[in-house]
PDB file of C-alpha atoms in Angstrom:
ATOM      1  CA  ASN A   1     -20.259  -0.146  19.309  1.00 52.00           C
ATOM      2  CA  ALA A   2     -21.404   3.218  18.016  1.00 73.00           C
ATOM      3  CA  GLY A   3     -19.248   6.206  18.704  1.00 92.00           C
ATOM      4  CA  VAL A   4     -20.315   9.606  19.933  1.00 96.00           C
ATOM      5  CA  MET A   5     -23.207  10.800  17.808  1.00 96.00           C
ATOM      6  CA  GLN A   6     -23.897  14.457  17.240  1.00 97.00           C
ATOM      7  CA  ASN A   7     -26.750  16.002  15.332  1.00 96.00           C
ATOM      8  CA  PRO A   8     -27.342  17.897  13.300  1.00 97.00           C
ATOM      9  CA  ARG A   9     -23.996  17.967  11.493  1.00 96.00           C
ATOM     10  CA  HIS A  10     -24.788  21.387  10.098  1.00 97.00           C
ATOM     11  CA  LEU A  11     -27.177  23.956  11.513  1.00 97.00           C
ATOM     12  CA  VAL A  12     -28.064  27.335  10.058  1.00 97.00           C
ATOM     13  CA  ARG A  13     -29.849  29.933  12.160  1.00 97.00           C
ATOM     14  CA  ARG A  14     -30.719  33.593  11.785  1.00 97.00           C
ATOM     15  CA  ARG A  15     -29.667  36.073  14.409  1.00 97.00           C
ATOM     16  CA  GLY A  16     -32.010  35.959  17.390  1.00 97.00           C
ATOM     17  CA  GLN A  17     -33.126  32.355  16.880  1.00 97.00           C
ATOM     18  CA  GLU A  18     -32.347  29.426  19.151  1.00 98.00           C
ATOM     19  CA  ALA A  19     -29.899  26.651  18.346  1.00 98.00           C
ATOM     20  CA  ARG A  20     -30.131  23.188  19.876  1.00 98.00           C
ATOM     21  CA  LEU A  21     -27.244  20.797  19.497  1.00 98.00           C
ATOM     22  CA  ARG A  22     -27.576  17.162  20.503  1.00 98.00           C
ATOM     23  CA  CYS A  23     -25.030  14.624  21.631  1.00 98.00           C
ATOM     24  CA  SER A  24     -25.439  10.941  22.390  1.00 97.00           C
ATOM     25  CA  PRO A  25     -22.358   9.582  24.178  1.00 95.00           C
ATOM     26  CA  MET A  26     -20.760   6.250  23.505  1.00 93.00           C
ATOM     27  CA  LYS A  27     -22.517   3.297  25.070  1.00 90.00           C
ATOM     28  CA  GLY A  28     -21.437   2.939  28.669  1.00 86.00           C
ATOM     29  CA  HIS A  29     -20.136   6.514  28.935  1.00 89.00           C
ATOM     30  CA  SER A  30     -21.747   8.731  31.525  1.00 89.00           C
ATOM     31  CA  HIS A  31     -19.485  11.794  31.273  1.00 91.00           C
ATOM     32  CA  VAL A  32     -20.110  14.343  28.525  1.00 94.00           C
ATOM     33  CA  TYR A  33     -18.018  17.358  27.557  1.00 94.00           C
ATOM     34  CA  TRP A  34     -18.802  20.179  25.130  1.00 97.00           C
ATOM     35  CA  TYR A  35     -16.145  22.159  23.270  1.00 96.00           C
ATOM     36  CA  ARG A  36     -16.201  25.009  20.780  1.00 96.00           C
ATOM     37  CA  GLN A  37     -13.725  25.248  17.934  1.00 94.00           C
ATOM     38  CA  LEU A  38     -13.014  28.470  16.107  1.00 88.00           C
ATOM     39  CA  PRO A  39     -10.486  28.786  13.281  1.00 77.00           C
ATOM     40  CA  GLU A  40      -7.007  29.611  14.541  1.00 74.00           C
ATOM     41  CA  GLU A  41      -8.109  29.122  18.161  1.00 78.00           C
ATOM     42  CA  GLY A  42      -8.134  25.404  18.790  1.00 83.00           C
ATOM     43  CA  LEU A  43     -10.637  23.691  21.036  1.00 91.00           C
ATOM     44  CA  LYS A  44     -12.107  25.555  23.995  1.00 93.00           C
ATOM     45  CA  PHE A  45     -13.760  23.702  26.858  1.00 93.00           C
ATOM     46  CA  MET A  46     -17.306  24.819  27.583  1.00 96.00           C
ATOM     47  CA  VAL A  47     -19.023  22.446  30.004  1.00 96.00           C
ATOM     48  CA  TYR A  48     -18.703  19.039  31.642  1.00 93.00           C
ATOM     49  CA  LEU A  49     -21.780  17.056  32.628  1.00 93.00           C
ATOM     50  CA  GLN A  50     -22.696  13.761  34.166  1.00 91.00           C
ATOM     51  CA  LYS A  51     -26.206  12.368  34.111  1.00 88.00           C
ATOM     52  CA  GLU A  52     -28.554  15.060  35.470  1.00 88.00           C
ATOM     53  CA  ASN A  53     -25.646  17.122  36.843  1.00 93.00           C
ATOM     54  CA  ILE A  54     -23.479  19.947  35.597  1.00 94.00           C
ATOM     55  CA  ILE A  55     -20.013  19.333  37.022  1.00 91.00           C
ATOM     56  CA  ASP A  56     -18.039  22.210  35.514  1.00 91.00           C
ATOM     57  CA  GLU A  57     -19.422  25.028  33.382  1.00 93.00           C
ATOM     58  CA  SER A  58     -16.489  27.365  33.776  1.00 91.00           C
ATOM     59  CA  GLY A  59     -15.963  27.646  30.015  1.00 92.00           C
ATOM     60  CA  MET A  60     -19.519  28.475  29.099  1.00 95.00           C
ATOM     61  CA  PRO A  61     -20.692  32.062  28.555  1.00 94.00           C
ATOM     62  CA  LYS A  62     -22.924  33.176  31.409  1.00 91.00           C
ATOM     63  CA  GLU A  63     -25.717  34.367  29.144  1.00 95.00           C
ATOM     64  CA  ARG A  64     -27.647  32.664  26.347  1.00 97.00           C
ATOM     65  CA  PHE A  65     -25.832  29.306  26.706  1.00 98.00           C
ATOM     66  CA  SER A  66     -27.090  26.329  28.678  1.00 97.00           C
ATOM     67  CA  ALA A  67     -26.473  22.593  28.732  1.00 97.00           C
ATOM     68  CA  GLU A  68     -28.200  19.558  30.116  1.00 96.00           C
ATOM     69  CA  PHE A  69     -27.718  15.807  30.227  1.00 95.00           C
ATOM     70  CA  PRO A  70     -31.011  14.269  31.331  1.00 93.00           C
ATOM     71  CA  LYS A  71     -31.472  10.837  32.810  1.00 90.00           C
ATOM     72  CA  GLU A  72     -32.895   9.663  29.516  1.00 90.00           C
ATOM     73  CA  GLY A  73     -31.887  10.945  26.096  1.00 92.00           C
ATOM     74  CA  PRO A  74     -29.008  12.904  24.663  1.00 95.00           C
ATOM     75  CA  SER A  75     -27.111  15.820  26.079  1.00 97.00           C
ATOM     76  CA  ILE A  76     -28.320  19.165  24.728  1.00 98.00           C
ATOM     77  CA  LEU A  77     -26.344  22.366  24.250  1.00 98.00           C
ATOM     78  CA  ARG A  78     -28.756  25.262  23.826  1.00 98.00           C
ATOM     79  CA  ILE A  79     -27.853  28.694  22.526  1.00 98.00           C
ATOM     80  CA  GLN A  80     -30.592  31.301  22.785  1.00 97.00           C
ATOM     81  CA  GLN A  81     -30.800  34.484  20.716  1.00 97.00           C
ATOM     82  CA  VAL A  82     -27.830  33.514  18.579  1.00 97.00           C
ATOM     83  CA  VAL A  83     -25.423  36.138  17.281  1.00 96.00           C
ATOM     84  CA  ARG A  84     -22.881  36.028  14.454  1.00 94.00           C
ATOM     85  CA  GLY A  85     -20.083  35.337  16.905  1.00 93.00           C
ATOM     86  CA  ASP A  86     -21.679  32.021  17.840  1.00 96.00           C
ATOM     87  CA  SER A  87     -20.747  30.626  14.428  1.00 96.00           C
ATOM     88  CA  ALA A  88     -18.333  27.782  15.139  1.00 96.00           C
ATOM     89  CA  ALA A  89     -17.955  24.032  15.243  1.00 96.00           C
ATOM     90  CA  TYR A  90     -19.257  22.529  18.470  1.00 97.00           C
ATOM     91  CA  PHE A  91     -17.886  19.187  19.556  1.00 96.00           C
ATOM     92  CA  CYS A  92     -19.126  16.774  22.123  1.00 97.00           C
ATOM     93  CA  ALA A  93     -16.929  14.167  23.788  1.00 95.00           C
ATOM     94  CA  SER A  94     -17.644  11.391  26.242  1.00 93.00           C
ATOM     95  CA  SER A  95     -15.664   9.235  28.629  1.00 89.00           C
ATOM     96  CA  PRO A  96     -16.506   6.206  30.748  1.00 84.00           C
ATOM     97  CA  GLU A  97     -17.462   6.165  34.382  1.00 67.00           C
ATOM     98  CA  LEU A  98     -13.923   5.826  35.640  1.00 54.00           C
ATOM     99  CA  GLY A  99     -12.670   8.992  33.957  1.00 55.00           C
ATOM    100  CA  GLY A 100      -9.138   9.757  35.062  1.00 66.00           C
ATOM    101  CA  ASP A 101      -6.747   8.304  32.540  1.00 77.00           C
ATOM    102  CA  GLN A 102      -9.391   7.358  30.014  1.00 81.00           C
ATOM    103  CA  PRO A 103      -9.288   9.384  26.768  1.00 87.00           C
ATOM    104  CA  GLN A 104     -12.302  11.357  25.699  1.00 90.00           C
ATOM    105  CA  HIS A 105     -13.983  10.158  22.530  1.00 93.00           C
ATOM    106  CA  PHE A 106     -15.266  12.841  20.180  1.00 95.00           C
ATOM    107  CA  GLY A 107     -18.211  13.152  17.852  1.00 96.00           C
ATOM    108  CA  ASP A 108     -17.891  14.697  14.388  1.00 95.00           C
ATOM    109  CA  GLY A 109     -19.308  17.985  15.577  1.00 96.00           C
ATOM    110  CA  THR A 110     -22.087  20.373  14.660  1.00 97.00           C
ATOM    111  CA  ARG A 111     -21.158  23.269  12.423  1.00 96.00           C
ATOM    112  CA  LEU A 112     -23.303  26.215  13.391  1.00 97.00           C
ATOM    113  CA  SER A 113     -23.671  29.083  10.951  1.00 96.00           C
ATOM    114  CA  ILE A 114     -25.463  32.275  11.877  1.00 96.00           C
ATOM    115  CA  LEU A 115     -26.880  34.370   9.049  1.00 93.00           C
TER     116      LEU A 115
ATOM    117  CA  ALA B   1      -4.275  26.292  36.127  1.00 80.00           C
ATOM    118  CA  GLN B   2      -3.257  23.952  33.345  1.00 87.00           C
ATOM    119  CA  SER B   3      -2.054  24.999  29.896  1.00 92.00           C
ATOM    120  CA  VAL B   4      -0.619  23.585  26.691  1.00 95.00           C
ATOM    121  CA  ALA B   5       1.577  25.228  24.079  1.00 96.00           C
ATOM    122  CA  GLN B   6       2.069  24.028  20.538  1.00 96.00           C
ATOM    123  CA  PRO B   7       4.682  26.463  19.240  1.00 96.00           C
ATOM    124  CA  GLU B   8       4.320  25.614  15.548  1.00 96.00           C
ATOM    125  CA  ASP B   9       1.191  26.477  13.591  1.00 94.00           C
ATOM    126  CA  GLN B  10       2.360  24.271  10.735  1.00 97.00           C
ATOM    127  CA  VAL B  11       4.955  21.570  10.165  1.00 98.00           C
ATOM    128  CA  ASN B  12       6.040  20.571   6.679  1.00 98.00           C
ATOM    129  CA  VAL B  13       7.807  17.295   5.996  1.00 98.00           C
ATOM    130  CA  ALA B  14       8.487  15.142   2.952  1.00 97.00           C
ATOM    131  CA  GLU B  15       7.002  11.673   2.765  1.00 97.00           C
ATOM    132  CA  GLY B  16       9.340   9.079   4.202  1.00 97.00           C
ATOM    133  CA  ASN B  17      11.109  11.545   6.483  1.00 97.00           C
ATOM    134  CA  PRO B  18      10.738  11.556  10.248  1.00 97.00           C
ATOM    135  CA  LEU B  19       8.340  14.055  11.765  1.00 97.00           C
ATOM    136  CA  THR B  20       8.073  15.813  15.108  1.00 97.00           C
ATOM    137  CA  VAL B  21       5.186  17.919  16.377  1.00 98.00           C
ATOM    138  CA  LYS B  22       6.068  19.826  19.524  1.00 98.00           C
ATOM    139  CA  CYS B  23       4.059  20.237  22.714  1.00 98.00           C
ATOM    140  CA  THR B  24       4.877  21.704  26.112  1.00 97.00           C
ATOM    141  CA  TYR B  25       2.567  21.778  29.088  1.00 96.00           C
ATOM    142  CA  SER B  26       2.032  23.261  32.517  1.00 94.00           C
ATOM    143  CA  VAL B  27       0.073  21.658  35.360  1.00 90.00           C
ATOM    144  CA  SER B  28       0.241  21.902  39.116  1.00 87.00           C
ATOM    145  CA  GLY B  29      -0.140  18.165  39.736  1.00 85.00           C
ATOM    146  CA  ASN B  30       0.697  15.039  37.770  1.00 86.00           C
ATOM    147  CA  PRO B  31       0.179  15.491  34.037  1.00 90.00           C
ATOM    148  CA  TYR B  32      -2.054  13.225  32.014  1.00 92.00           C
ATOM    149  CA  LEU B  33      -1.078  13.924  28.400  1.00 94.00           C
ATOM    150  CA  PHE B  34      -2.900  13.117  25.180  1.00 95.00           C
ATOM    151  CA  TRP B  35      -2.466  13.536  21.434  1.00 97.00           C
ATOM    152  CA  TYR B  36      -5.414  13.744  19.064  1.00 96.00           C
ATOM    153  CA  VAL B  37      -5.645  14.083  15.291  1.00 97.00           C
ATOM    154  CA  GLN B  38      -8.386  15.873  13.370  1.00 95.00           C
ATOM    155  CA  TYR B  39      -9.145  15.350   9.688  1.00 94.00           C
ATOM    156  CA  PRO B  40     -11.239  17.904   7.761  1.00 90.00           C
ATOM    157  CA  ASN B  41     -14.867  18.090   8.858  1.00 87.00           C
ATOM    158  CA  ARG B  42     -14.358  15.374  11.446  1.00 91.00           C
ATOM    159  CA  GLY B  43     -14.045  15.158  15.192  1.00 91.00           C
ATOM    160  CA  LEU B  44     -10.844  14.505  17.088  1.00 93.00           C
ATOM    161  CA  GLN B  45      -9.448  10.996  17.073  1.00 95.00           C
ATOM    162  CA  PHE B  46      -7.397   9.740  19.998  1.00 94.00           C
ATOM    163  CA  LEU B  47      -3.804   8.789  19.086  1.00 96.00           C
ATOM    164  CA  LEU B  48      -1.993   8.087  22.345  1.00 96.00           C
ATOM    165  CA  LYS B  49      -1.656   9.036  25.985  1.00 94.00           C
ATOM    166  CA  TYR B  50       0.889   9.242  28.767  1.00 93.00           C
ATOM    167  CA  ILE B  51      -0.285   8.640  32.300  1.00 90.00           C
ATOM    168  CA  THR B  52       2.653   7.027  34.057  1.00 85.00           C
ATOM    169  CA  GLY B  53       5.463   4.585  33.401  1.00 86.00           C
ATOM    170  CA  ASP B  54       7.671   4.411  30.336  1.00 89.00           C
ATOM    171  CA  ASN B  55       8.472   7.855  28.933  1.00 91.00           C
ATOM    172  CA  LEU B  56       8.124   6.638  25.339  1.00 95.00           C
ATOM    173  CA  VAL B  57       4.513   5.962  24.466  1.00 95.00           C
ATOM    174  CA  LYS B  58       3.406   4.186  21.309  1.00 95.00           C
ATOM    175  CA  GLY B  59       0.046   4.865  19.732  1.00 94.00           C
ATOM    176  CA  SER B  60      -2.058   4.448  16.634  1.00 92.00           C
ATOM    177  CA  TYR B  61      -0.849   4.638  13.023  1.00 93.00           C
ATOM    178  CA  GLY B  62       2.839   4.323  13.955  1.00 95.00           C
ATOM    179  CA  PHE B  63       2.912   7.479  16.077  1.00 97.00           C
ATOM    180  CA  GLU B  64       4.795   7.731  19.348  1.00 97.00           C
ATOM    181  CA  ALA B  65       5.440  10.458  21.875  1.00 97.00           C
ATOM    182  CA  GLU B  66       8.146  11.098  24.412  1.00 96.00           C
ATOM    183  CA  PHE B  67       7.367  12.457  27.846  1.00 96.00           C
ATOM    184  CA  ASN B  68      10.115  14.664  29.260  1.00 96.00           C
ATOM    185  CA  LYS B  69       9.363  15.802  32.788  1.00 93.00           C
ATOM    186  CA  SER B  70      12.308  18.164  33.152  1.00 94.00           C
ATOM    187  CA  GLN B  71      11.418  19.997  29.948  1.00 95.00           C
ATOM    188  CA  THR B  72       7.662  19.622  30.513  1.00 96.00           C
ATOM    189  CA  SER B  73       7.325  18.400  26.943  1.00 97.00           C
ATOM    190  CA  PHE B  74       5.388  15.696  25.155  1.00 98.00           C
ATOM    191  CA  HIS B  75       6.472  15.797  21.504  1.00 98.00           C
ATOM    192  CA  LEU B  76       4.717  13.635  18.932  1.00 98.00           C
ATOM    193  CA  LYS B  77       6.946  11.678  16.564  1.00 98.00           C
ATOM    194  CA  LYS B  78       6.823   9.268  13.676  1.00 97.00           C
ATOM    195  CA  PRO B  79       9.869   7.680  12.030  1.00 97.00           C
ATOM    196  CA  SER B  80       8.533   7.831   8.463  1.00 97.00           C
ATOM    197  CA  ALA B  81       5.749  10.236   7.460  1.00 97.00           C
ATOM    198  CA  LEU B  82       2.943   9.372   5.051  1.00 97.00           C
ATOM    199  CA  VAL B  83       0.964  11.789   2.899  1.00 97.00           C
ATOM    200  CA  SER B  84      -2.145  10.483   4.652  1.00 96.00           C
ATOM    201  CA  ASP B  85      -0.748  11.774   7.974  1.00 97.00           C
ATOM    202  CA  SER B  86      -1.525  15.316   6.805  1.00 97.00           C
ATOM    203  CA  ALA B  87      -4.019  16.635   9.342  1.00 97.00           C
ATOM    204  CA  LEU B  88      -4.420  18.895  12.365  1.00 96.00           C
ATOM    205  CA  TYR B  89      -2.804  17.584  15.547  1.00 97.00           C
ATOM    206  CA  PHE B  90      -3.770  18.579  19.059  1.00 96.00           C
ATOM    207  CA  CYS B  91      -1.909  18.056  22.289  1.00 97.00           C
ATOM    208  CA  ALA B  92      -3.972  18.059  25.484  1.00 94.00           C
ATOM    209  CA  VAL B  93      -3.268  17.922  29.198  1.00 92.00           C
ATOM    210  CA  ARG B  94      -5.266  17.113  32.278  1.00 88.00           C
ATOM    211  CA  ASP B  95      -4.123  17.627  35.838  1.00 81.00           C
ATOM    212  CA  GLY B  96      -4.135  14.153  37.386  1.00 74.00           C
ATOM    213  CA  GLY B  97      -6.941  14.871  39.780  1.00 64.00           C
ATOM    214  CA  TYR B  98      -9.092  16.925  37.442  1.00 68.00           C
ATOM    215  CA  SER B  99     -11.358  15.778  34.676  1.00 66.00           C
ATOM    216  CA  THR B 100     -11.410  18.461  32.029  1.00 81.00           C
ATOM    217  CA  LEU B 101      -8.867  18.589  29.224  1.00 87.00           C
ATOM    218  CA  THR B 102      -7.005  21.674  28.093  1.00 91.00           C
ATOM    219  CA  PHE B 103      -6.026  21.635  24.430  1.00 93.00           C
ATOM    220  CA  GLY B 104      -3.285  23.371  22.542  1.00 94.00           C
ATOM    221  CA  LYS B 105      -4.155  25.467  19.495  1.00 93.00           C
ATOM    222  CA  GLY B 106      -3.221  22.666  17.158  1.00 94.00           C
ATOM    223  CA  THR B 107      -0.456  22.113  14.615  1.00 96.00           C
ATOM    224  CA  MET B 108      -1.206  21.510  10.961  1.00 96.00           C
ATOM    225  CA  LEU B 109       1.005  18.746   9.591  1.00 97.00           C
ATOM    226  CA  LEU B 110       1.550  18.767   5.825  1.00 97.00           C
ATOM    227  CA  VAL B 111       3.339  15.799   4.307  1.00 97.00           C
ATOM    228  CA  SER B 112       4.388  16.295   0.708  1.00 97.00           C
ATOM    229  CA  PRO B 113       4.797  13.407  -1.767  1.00 95.00           C
TER     230      PRO B 113
END
């Protein structure tokens, strides 16, 4: 049973380019969460999605960032016109339908570097 | 609003000694509490959780945690540390009726031989 798969593991972009980060949840999981990790700051919640719906995007910057979880295919976190401050590790997690007391399972992350 | 505090940036312990990594939380409803471990260049791995019931929770790799409602704490413990336990540990909380997790800043555990 494959875990949460994220790709790419490392992504390098120049300022002003777009970054697309992909996440395939664990089999049977329909809830996806995106987090950003900066050194010394821990993990910050960005967005919570179910299939075709954004449930909570309270942690996501209002500009340049967007997320989707289509009916078919992986969840995508998109960052447009990247800036140096976007450099971070981005983690995706998933949980099963029931949610609640079920732990979130994490992927190994995408390390985004902005030149 | 929910929040988590991990007061120690780093904990140092000698192999074979007991270890404790501290966590306190704040939620308005019933707390669902979790501990995760992160090794370098990896994602977070689930260790254990407290939802309800016995205050002492046992998890993976010999770790356990004690829920203390009056002190709003959920400290992670292990009776005998291993060098391989050296990693970054995160405490997380979720308000019972809410689905997103709030994480602490993490505590680096260093176990010396």
